[in-house]
XYZ file of C-alpha atoms in Angstrom:
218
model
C 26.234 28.833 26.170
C 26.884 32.641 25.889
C 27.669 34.108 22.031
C 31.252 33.156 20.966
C 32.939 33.583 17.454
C 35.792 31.868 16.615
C 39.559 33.299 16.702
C 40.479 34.590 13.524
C 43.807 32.394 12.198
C 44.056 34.053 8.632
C 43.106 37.685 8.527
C 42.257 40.245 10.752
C 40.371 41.600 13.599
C 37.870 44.607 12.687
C 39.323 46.283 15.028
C 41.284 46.078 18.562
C 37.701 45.811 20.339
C 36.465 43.196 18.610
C 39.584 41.559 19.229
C 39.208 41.661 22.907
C 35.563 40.942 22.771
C 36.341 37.173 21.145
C 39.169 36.612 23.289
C 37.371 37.525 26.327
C 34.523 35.254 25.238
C 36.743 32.698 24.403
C 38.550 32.512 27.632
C 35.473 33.017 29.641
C 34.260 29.817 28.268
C 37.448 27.893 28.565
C 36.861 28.752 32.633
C 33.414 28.058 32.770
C 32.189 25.050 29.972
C 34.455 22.112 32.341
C 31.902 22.792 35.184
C 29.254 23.364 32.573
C 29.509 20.117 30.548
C 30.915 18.113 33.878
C 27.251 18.416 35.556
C 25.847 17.401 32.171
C 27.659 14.078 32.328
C 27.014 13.607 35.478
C 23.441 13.808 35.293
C 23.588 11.346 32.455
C 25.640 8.811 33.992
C 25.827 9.375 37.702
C 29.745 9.143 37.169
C 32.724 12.009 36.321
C 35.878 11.697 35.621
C 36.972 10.533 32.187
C 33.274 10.229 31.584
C 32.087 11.371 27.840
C 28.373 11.179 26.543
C 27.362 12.323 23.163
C 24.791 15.660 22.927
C 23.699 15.857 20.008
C 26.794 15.962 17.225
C 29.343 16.796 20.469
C 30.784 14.316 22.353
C 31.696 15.253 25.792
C 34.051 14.749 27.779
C 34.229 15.067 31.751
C 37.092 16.342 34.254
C 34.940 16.876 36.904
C 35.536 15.792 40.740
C 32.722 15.097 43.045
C 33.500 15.414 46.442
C 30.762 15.129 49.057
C 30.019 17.588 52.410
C 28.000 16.209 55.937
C 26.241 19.737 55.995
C 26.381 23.212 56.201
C 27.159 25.666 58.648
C 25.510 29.203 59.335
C 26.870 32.453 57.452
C 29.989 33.520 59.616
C 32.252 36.394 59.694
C 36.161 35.258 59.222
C 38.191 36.883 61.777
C 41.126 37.357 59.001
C 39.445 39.343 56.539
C 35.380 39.616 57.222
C 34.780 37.146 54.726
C 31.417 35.879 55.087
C 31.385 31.856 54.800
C 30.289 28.830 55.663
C 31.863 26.024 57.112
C 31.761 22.659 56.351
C 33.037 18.923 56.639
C 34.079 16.421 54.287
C 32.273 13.264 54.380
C 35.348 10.422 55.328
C 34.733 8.731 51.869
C 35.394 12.216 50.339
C 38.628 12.529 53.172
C 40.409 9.568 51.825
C 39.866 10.604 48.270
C 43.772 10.856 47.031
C 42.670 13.688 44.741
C 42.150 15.656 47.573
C 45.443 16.902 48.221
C 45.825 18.649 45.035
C 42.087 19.738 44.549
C 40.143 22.238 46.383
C 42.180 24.605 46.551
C 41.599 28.226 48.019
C 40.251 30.522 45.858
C 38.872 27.582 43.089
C 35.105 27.987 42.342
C 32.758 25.144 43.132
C 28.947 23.932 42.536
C 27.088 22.979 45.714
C 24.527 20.807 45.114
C 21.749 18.675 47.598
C 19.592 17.171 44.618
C 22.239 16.010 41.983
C 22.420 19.174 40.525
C 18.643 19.142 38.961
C 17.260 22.030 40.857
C 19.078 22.965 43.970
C 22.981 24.395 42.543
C 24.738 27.367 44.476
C 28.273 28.248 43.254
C 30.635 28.791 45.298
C 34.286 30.201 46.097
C 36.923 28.429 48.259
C 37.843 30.776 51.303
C 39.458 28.935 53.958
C 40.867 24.769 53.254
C 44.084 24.614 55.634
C 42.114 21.719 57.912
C 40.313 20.018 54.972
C 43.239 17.194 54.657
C 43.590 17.098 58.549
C 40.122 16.572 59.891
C 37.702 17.657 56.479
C 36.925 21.177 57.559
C 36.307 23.639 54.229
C 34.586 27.220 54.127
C 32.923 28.719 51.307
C 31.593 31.788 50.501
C 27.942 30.904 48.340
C 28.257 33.546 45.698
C 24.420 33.599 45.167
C 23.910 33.382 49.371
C 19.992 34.133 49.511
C 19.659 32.039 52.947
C 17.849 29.390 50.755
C 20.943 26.501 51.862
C 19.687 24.334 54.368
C 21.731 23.706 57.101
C 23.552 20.315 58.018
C 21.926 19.264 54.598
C 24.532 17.058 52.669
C 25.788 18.398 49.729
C 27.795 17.524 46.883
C 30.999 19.378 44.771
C 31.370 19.662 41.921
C 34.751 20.969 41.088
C 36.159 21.653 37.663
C 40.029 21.519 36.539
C 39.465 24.951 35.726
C 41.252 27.054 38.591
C 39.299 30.590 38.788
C 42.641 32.095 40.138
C 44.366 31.222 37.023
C 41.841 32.943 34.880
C 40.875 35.737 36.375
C 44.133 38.072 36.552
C 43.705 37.250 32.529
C 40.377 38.025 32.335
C 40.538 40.946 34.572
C 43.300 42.062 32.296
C 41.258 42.666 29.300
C 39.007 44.009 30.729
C 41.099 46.981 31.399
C 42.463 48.027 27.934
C 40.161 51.058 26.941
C 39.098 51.690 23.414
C 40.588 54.834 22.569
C 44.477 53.498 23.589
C 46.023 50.965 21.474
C 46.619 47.757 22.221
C 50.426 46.163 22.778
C 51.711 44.727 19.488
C 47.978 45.724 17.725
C 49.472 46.673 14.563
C 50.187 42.642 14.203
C 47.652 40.712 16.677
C 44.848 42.588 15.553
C 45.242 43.388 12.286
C 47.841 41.031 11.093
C 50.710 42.418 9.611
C 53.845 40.217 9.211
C 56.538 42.702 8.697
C 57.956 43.398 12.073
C 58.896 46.981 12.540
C 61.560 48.107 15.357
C 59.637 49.676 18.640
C 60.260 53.446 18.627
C 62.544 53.958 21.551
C 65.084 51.813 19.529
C 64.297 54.492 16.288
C 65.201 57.749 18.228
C 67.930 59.094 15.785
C 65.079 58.902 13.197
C 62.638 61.823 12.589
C 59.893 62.343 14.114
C 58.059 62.523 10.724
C 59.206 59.085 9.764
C 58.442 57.461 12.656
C 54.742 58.982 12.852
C 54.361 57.280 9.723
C 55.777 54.143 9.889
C 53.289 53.433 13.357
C 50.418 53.903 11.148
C 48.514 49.993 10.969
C 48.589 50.181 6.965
């Protein structure tokens, strides 16, 4: 688990980049700990959904959907875009699955695993799914490709309710502030303050002076 610090309720950031540094953290996690804590229950129980086992003082609880692959494909090139991928097909247990419909979709980040997710785990991004419902066919594009997946191997995926596109647009986002701007609305998400002060393009008859000092955070 990487270093997180909880959201401060009742006070104040030190400042807007430690701010963004928690929040970041914090959301990162939120993406990532379903997949995370998924494959720990299922390596405990051999089951997913609705699953929970009990590690240490934390109880778990699992979201996770298992869907199972015949085997691998080659790298290819998609014609669309150059994508490099790999196609696949659903096993027919996995086919009839009614989850599918609403659950791998393009874009979503996957595990890929051929030993139960002991040794052997590649993750994965959904590229091309407009078959998979028809007649099983899915491409991925292994985000760790080292040419160690073994072709027409089955696999499993493991997919988390976490949806990558959801996140990342957020993620990408604060990324982007830089330390030497302010943030929007810092003077009270950062450090706090309750009284609400009128944004300055609705304070133009003011003067300058006034205004200059009334943006200052104390």
């Amino acid at each position: 688990v990487s270093y997180l610090r909880r959201a401060i309720i009742d006070g104040k950031y030190n400042d807007a980049a430690h701010y963004l540094d928690v929040q970041f953290r914090l959301f990162r996690e939120d993406l990532i700990s379903p997949l995370r804590d998924g494959i720990a229950v299922y390596k405990r129980n051999g089951t997913t959904r609705c699953q929970k086992v009990t590690v240490g003082e934390d109880q778990i609880t699992s979201d996770l959907l298992i869907f199972e692959i015949e085997g691998l494909e080659g790298v290819q090139v998609r014609g669309i875009d150059g994508t490099l991928c790999r196609y696949a097909t659903l096993t027919a247990e996995s086919r009839s699955d009614p989850a599918l419909s609403r659950n791998l979709m393009f874009g979503q980040i996957v595990c890929l695993s051929s030993d139960g997710f002991n040794e052997d785990m590649h993750l994965a991004k959904i590229v091309e799914r407009e078959q998979t419902e028809e007649n099983g066919s899915i491409a991925f594009t292994i985000l760790d490709e080292n040419g160690d997946i073994v072709k027409d191997r089955p696999y499993k995926i493991a997919e988390p309710q976490s949806y990558l596109v959801a996140y990342q647009h957020v993620l990408s986002a604060l990324k982007s502030f830089s330390a030497y701007n302010p943030i929007p609305f810092e003077r009270y998400i950062v450090y706090g303050k309750c009284d609400v002060r009128k944004p300055v393009y609705m304070r133009i008859e003011e003067n300058v002076e006034d205004i200059v000092e009334d943006s200052e955070i104390s």
